[in-house]
Amino acid sequence: MTSGHRLFRFALVGTAVAVLYILLYAGFMALGMPQAIANALAFLMAVAVQYLGQAGLTFDAPWRDRTQALRFAAMIGLGLLTSALITGALGPAFGWHALVSAAVVTLVLPIQNFVIMSRWVFSRRRDQMETVR
């Protein structure tokens, strides 16, 4: 698969997961769930779908790989840290409005995630090198 196709599939999965999160969150809120629970449940469900979609559609990787799933979870944690740094430290330091900070997060995280997924989470080269040793 060419890198252009991979990038397109990555964006397609990411967009679908974002829409899924919004729909789940709104649906849970409409059912009367507390905001924190609705957000956490929608987020966890969307992340699970993201893992399956990125593994299967974007990177053609097996999804039943514990090490890979743990790497994905670490990437999600790093994304949360990046988001917190941008919205909680960089944005205020530069005097950005909260929505500007959020917009920066939506630009930075896909790039960060694509690089991490390509080079670490779904990297077959790394796994093959470890097998040879």
PDB file of C-alpha atoms in Angstrom:
ATOM      1  CA  MET A   1       0.000   0.000   0.000  1.00  0.00           C
ATOM      2  CA  THR A   2       1.348   3.409  -0.913  1.00  0.00           C
ATOM      3  CA  SER A   3       1.800   6.037   1.771  1.00  0.00           C
ATOM      4  CA  GLY A   4      -0.916   8.154   0.118  1.00  0.00           C
ATOM      5  CA  HIS A   5      -3.427   5.325   0.437  1.00  0.00           C
ATOM      6  CA  ARG A   6      -2.387   4.706   4.027  1.00  0.00           C
ATOM      7  CA  LEU A   7      -2.771   8.386   4.897  1.00  0.00           C
ATOM      8  CA  PHE A   8      -6.213   8.475   3.256  1.00  0.00           C
ATOM      9  CA  ARG A   9      -7.339   5.407   5.211  1.00  0.00           C
ATOM     10  CA  PHE A  10      -5.916   6.857   8.416  1.00  0.00           C
ATOM     11  CA  ALA A  11      -7.932  10.049   7.862  1.00  0.00           C
ATOM     12  CA  LEU A  12     -11.046   8.076   6.948  1.00  0.00           C
ATOM     13  CA  VAL A  13     -10.884   5.975  10.111  1.00  0.00           C
ATOM     14  CA  GLY A  14     -10.081   9.036  12.222  1.00  0.00           C
ATOM     15  CA  THR A  15     -13.013  10.996  10.824  1.00  0.00           C
ATOM     16  CA  ALA A  16     -15.403   8.076  11.300  1.00  0.00           C
ATOM     17  CA  VAL A  17     -14.229   7.622  14.889  1.00  0.00           C
ATOM     18  CA  ALA A  18     -14.669  11.339  15.628  1.00  0.00           C
ATOM     19  CA  VAL A  19     -18.234  11.224  14.304  1.00  0.00           C
ATOM     20  CA  LEU A  20     -18.891   8.032  16.273  1.00  0.00           C
ATOM     21  CA  TYR A  21     -17.633   9.679  19.475  1.00  0.00           C
ATOM     22  CA  ILE A  22     -19.903  12.700  18.969  1.00  0.00           C
ATOM     23  CA  LEU A  23     -22.931  10.502  18.274  1.00  0.00           C
ATOM     24  CA  LEU A  24     -22.243   8.222  21.247  1.00  0.00           C
ATOM     25  CA  TYR A  25     -21.639  11.137  23.597  1.00  0.00           C
ATOM     26  CA  ALA A  26     -24.789  12.936  22.471  1.00  0.00           C
ATOM     27  CA  GLY A  27     -26.788   9.717  22.697  1.00  0.00           C
ATOM     28  CA  PHE A  28     -25.571   8.913  26.189  1.00  0.00           C
ATOM     29  CA  MET A  29     -26.332  12.448  27.309  1.00  0.00           C
ATOM     30  CA  ALA A  30     -29.838  12.170  25.792  1.00  0.00           C
ATOM     31  CA  LEU A  31     -30.337   8.987  27.819  1.00  0.00           C
ATOM     32  CA  GLY A  32     -29.684  11.038  30.938  1.00  0.00           C
ATOM     33  CA  MET A  33     -26.191   9.778  31.777  1.00  0.00           C
ATOM     34  CA  PRO A  34     -24.001  12.087  33.838  1.00  0.00           C
ATOM     35  CA  GLN A  35     -21.600  14.059  31.614  1.00  0.00           C
ATOM     36  CA  ALA A  36     -18.412  12.427  32.938  1.00  0.00           C
ATOM     37  CA  ILE A  37     -19.778   8.915  32.432  1.00  0.00           C
ATOM     38  CA  ALA A  38     -21.181   9.735  28.981  1.00  0.00           C
ATOM     39  CA  ASN A  39     -17.825  11.178  27.927  1.00  0.00           C
ATOM     40  CA  ALA A  40     -15.741   8.313  29.327  1.00  0.00           C
ATOM     41  CA  LEU A  41     -17.970   5.629  27.814  1.00  0.00           C
ATOM     42  CA  ALA A  42     -18.129   7.335  24.413  1.00  0.00           C
ATOM     43  CA  PHE A  43     -14.359   7.898  24.475  1.00  0.00           C
ATOM     44  CA  LEU A  44     -13.535   4.288  25.380  1.00  0.00           C
ATOM     45  CA  MET A  45     -15.885   2.907  22.739  1.00  0.00           C
ATOM     46  CA  ALA A  46     -14.486   5.255  20.089  1.00  0.00           C
ATOM     47  CA  VAL A  47     -10.893   4.338  20.998  1.00  0.00           C
ATOM     48  CA  ALA A  48     -11.725   0.626  20.681  1.00  0.00           C
ATOM     49  CA  VAL A  49     -13.205   1.222  17.217  1.00  0.00           C
ATOM     50  CA  GLN A  50     -10.190   3.361  16.314  1.00  0.00           C
ATOM     51  CA  TYR A  51      -7.813   0.545  17.252  1.00  0.00           C
ATOM     52  CA  LEU A  52      -9.725  -1.989  15.175  1.00  0.00           C
ATOM     53  CA  GLY A  53     -10.047   0.387  12.218  1.00  0.00           C
ATOM     54  CA  GLN A  54      -6.457   1.576  12.190  1.00  0.00           C
ATOM     55  CA  ALA A  55      -5.090  -1.941  12.682  1.00  0.00           C
ATOM     56  CA  GLY A  56      -7.287  -3.582  10.069  1.00  0.00           C
ATOM     57  CA  LEU A  57      -7.951  -0.916   7.457  1.00  0.00           C
ATOM     58  CA  THR A  58      -4.989   1.450   7.663  1.00  0.00           C
ATOM     59  CA  PHE A  59      -2.023  -0.696   8.686  1.00  0.00           C
ATOM     60  CA  ASP A  60      -3.200  -4.207   7.729  1.00  0.00           C
ATOM     61  CA  ALA A  61      -2.059  -5.444  11.133  1.00  0.00           C
ATOM     62  CA  PRO A  62      -3.558  -8.180  13.288  1.00  0.00           C
ATOM     63  CA  TRP A  63      -5.701  -6.700  16.039  1.00  0.00           C
ATOM     64  CA  ARG A  64      -5.221  -9.605  18.444  1.00  0.00           C
ATOM     65  CA  ASP A  65      -1.714  -8.596  19.448  1.00  0.00           C
ATOM     66  CA  ARG A  66      -1.323  -7.711  23.112  1.00  0.00           C
ATOM     67  CA  THR A  67       1.939  -5.796  22.684  1.00  0.00           C
ATOM     68  CA  GLN A  68       0.493  -3.797  19.816  1.00  0.00           C
ATOM     69  CA  ALA A  69      -2.656  -3.027  21.818  1.00  0.00           C
ATOM     70  CA  LEU A  70      -0.532  -1.854  24.757  1.00  0.00           C
ATOM     71  CA  ARG A  71       1.469   0.382  22.424  1.00  0.00           C
ATOM     72  CA  PHE A  72      -1.795   1.804  21.121  1.00  0.00           C
ATOM     73  CA  ALA A  73      -2.971   2.479  24.686  1.00  0.00           C
ATOM     74  CA  ALA A  74       0.340   4.245  25.413  1.00  0.00           C
ATOM     75  CA  MET A  75      -0.167   6.354  22.281  1.00  0.00           C
ATOM     76  CA  ILE A  76      -3.648   7.325  23.486  1.00  0.00           C
ATOM     77  CA  GLY A  77      -2.137   8.343  26.840  1.00  0.00           C
ATOM     78  CA  LEU A  78       0.512  10.405  25.083  1.00  0.00           C
ATOM     79  CA  GLY A  79      -2.247  12.073  23.069  1.00  0.00           C
ATOM     80  CA  LEU A  80      -4.036  12.996  26.269  1.00  0.00           C
ATOM     81  CA  LEU A  81      -0.793  14.447  27.638  1.00  0.00           C
ATOM     82  CA  THR A  82      -0.203  16.436  24.434  1.00  0.00           C
ATOM     83  CA  SER A  83      -3.757  17.753  24.553  1.00  0.00           C
ATOM     84  CA  ALA A  84      -3.371  18.764  28.192  1.00  0.00           C
ATOM     85  CA  LEU A  85      -0.068  20.532  27.481  1.00  0.00           C
ATOM     86  CA  ILE A  86      -1.509  22.480  24.566  1.00  0.00           C
ATOM     87  CA  THR A  87      -4.780  23.474  26.250  1.00  0.00           C
ATOM     88  CA  GLY A  88      -3.395  23.887  29.757  1.00  0.00           C
ATOM     89  CA  ALA A  89       0.081  25.325  29.221  1.00  0.00           C
ATOM     90  CA  LEU A  90       0.907  26.458  25.678  1.00  0.00           C
ATOM     91  CA  GLY A  91      -2.458  28.034  24.905  1.00  0.00           C
ATOM     92  CA  PRO A  92      -2.579  30.108  28.071  1.00  0.00           C
ATOM     93  CA  ALA A  93       1.110  31.032  27.715  1.00  0.00           C
ATOM     94  CA  PHE A  94       0.454  32.428  24.229  1.00  0.00           C
ATOM     95  CA  GLY A  95      -2.844  34.002  25.253  1.00  0.00           C
ATOM     96  CA  TRP A  96      -4.902  31.769  22.952  1.00  0.00           C
ATOM     97  CA  HIS A  97      -8.652  31.481  23.357  1.00  0.00           C
ATOM     98  CA  ALA A  98      -9.693  27.991  24.517  1.00  0.00           C
ATOM     99  CA  LEU A  99     -11.155  27.237  21.076  1.00  0.00           C
ATOM    100  CA  VAL A 100      -7.842  28.118  19.405  1.00  0.00           C
ATOM    101  CA  SER A 101      -6.065  25.724  21.755  1.00  0.00           C
ATOM    102  CA  ALA A 102      -8.614  23.029  20.923  1.00  0.00           C
ATOM    103  CA  ALA A 103      -8.128  23.654  17.201  1.00  0.00           C
ATOM    104  CA  VAL A 104      -4.363  23.295  17.603  1.00  0.00           C
ATOM    105  CA  VAL A 105      -4.944  19.967  19.364  1.00  0.00           C
ATOM    106  CA  THR A 106      -7.071  18.762  16.426  1.00  0.00           C
ATOM    107  CA  LEU A 107      -4.189  19.605  14.072  1.00  0.00           C
ATOM    108  CA  VAL A 108      -1.327  18.223  16.189  1.00  0.00           C
ATOM    109  CA  LEU A 109      -2.826  14.939  17.419  1.00  0.00           C
ATOM    110  CA  PRO A 110      -3.521  13.340  14.030  1.00  0.00           C
ATOM    111  CA  ILE A 111       0.062  14.043  12.940  1.00  0.00           C
ATOM    112  CA  GLN A 112       1.474  12.773  16.221  1.00  0.00           C
ATOM    113  CA  ASN A 113      -0.716   9.666  16.122  1.00  0.00           C
ATOM    114  CA  PHE A 114       0.082   8.839  12.501  1.00  0.00           C
ATOM    115  CA  VAL A 115       3.814   9.019  13.168  1.00  0.00           C
ATOM    116  CA  ILE A 116       3.547   6.930  16.347  1.00  0.00           C
ATOM    117  CA  MET A 117       1.292   4.338  14.716  1.00  0.00           C
ATOM    118  CA  SER A 118       3.510   4.083  11.634  1.00  0.00           C
ATOM    119  CA  ARG A 119       6.816   3.917  13.500  1.00  0.00           C
ATOM    120  CA  TRP A 120       5.886   2.083  16.692  1.00  0.00           C
ATOM    121  CA  VAL A 121       2.347   0.818  17.303  1.00  0.00           C
ATOM    122  CA  PHE A 122       1.885  -1.046  14.021  1.00  0.00           C
ATOM    123  CA  SER A 123       5.530  -1.277  12.967  1.00  0.00           C
ATOM    124  CA  ARG A 124       6.183  -4.703  11.515  1.00  0.00           C
ATOM    125  CA  ARG A 125       9.863  -3.970  10.895  1.00  0.00           C
ATOM    126  CA  ARG A 126      10.490  -3.569  14.628  1.00  0.00           C
ATOM    127  CA  ASP A 127       8.642  -6.797  15.439  1.00  0.00           C
ATOM    128  CA  GLN A 128      10.526  -8.675  12.706  1.00  0.00           C
ATOM    129  CA  MET A 129      13.870  -7.361  14.001  1.00  0.00           C
ATOM    130  CA  GLU A 130      13.027  -8.563  17.515  1.00  0.00           C
ATOM    131  CA  THR A 131      12.140 -12.007  16.147  1.00  0.00           C
ATOM    132  CA  VAL A 132      15.487 -12.304  14.316  1.00  0.00           C
ATOM    133  CA  ARG A 133      17.517 -11.526  17.460  1.00  0.00           C
TER     134      ARG A 133
END
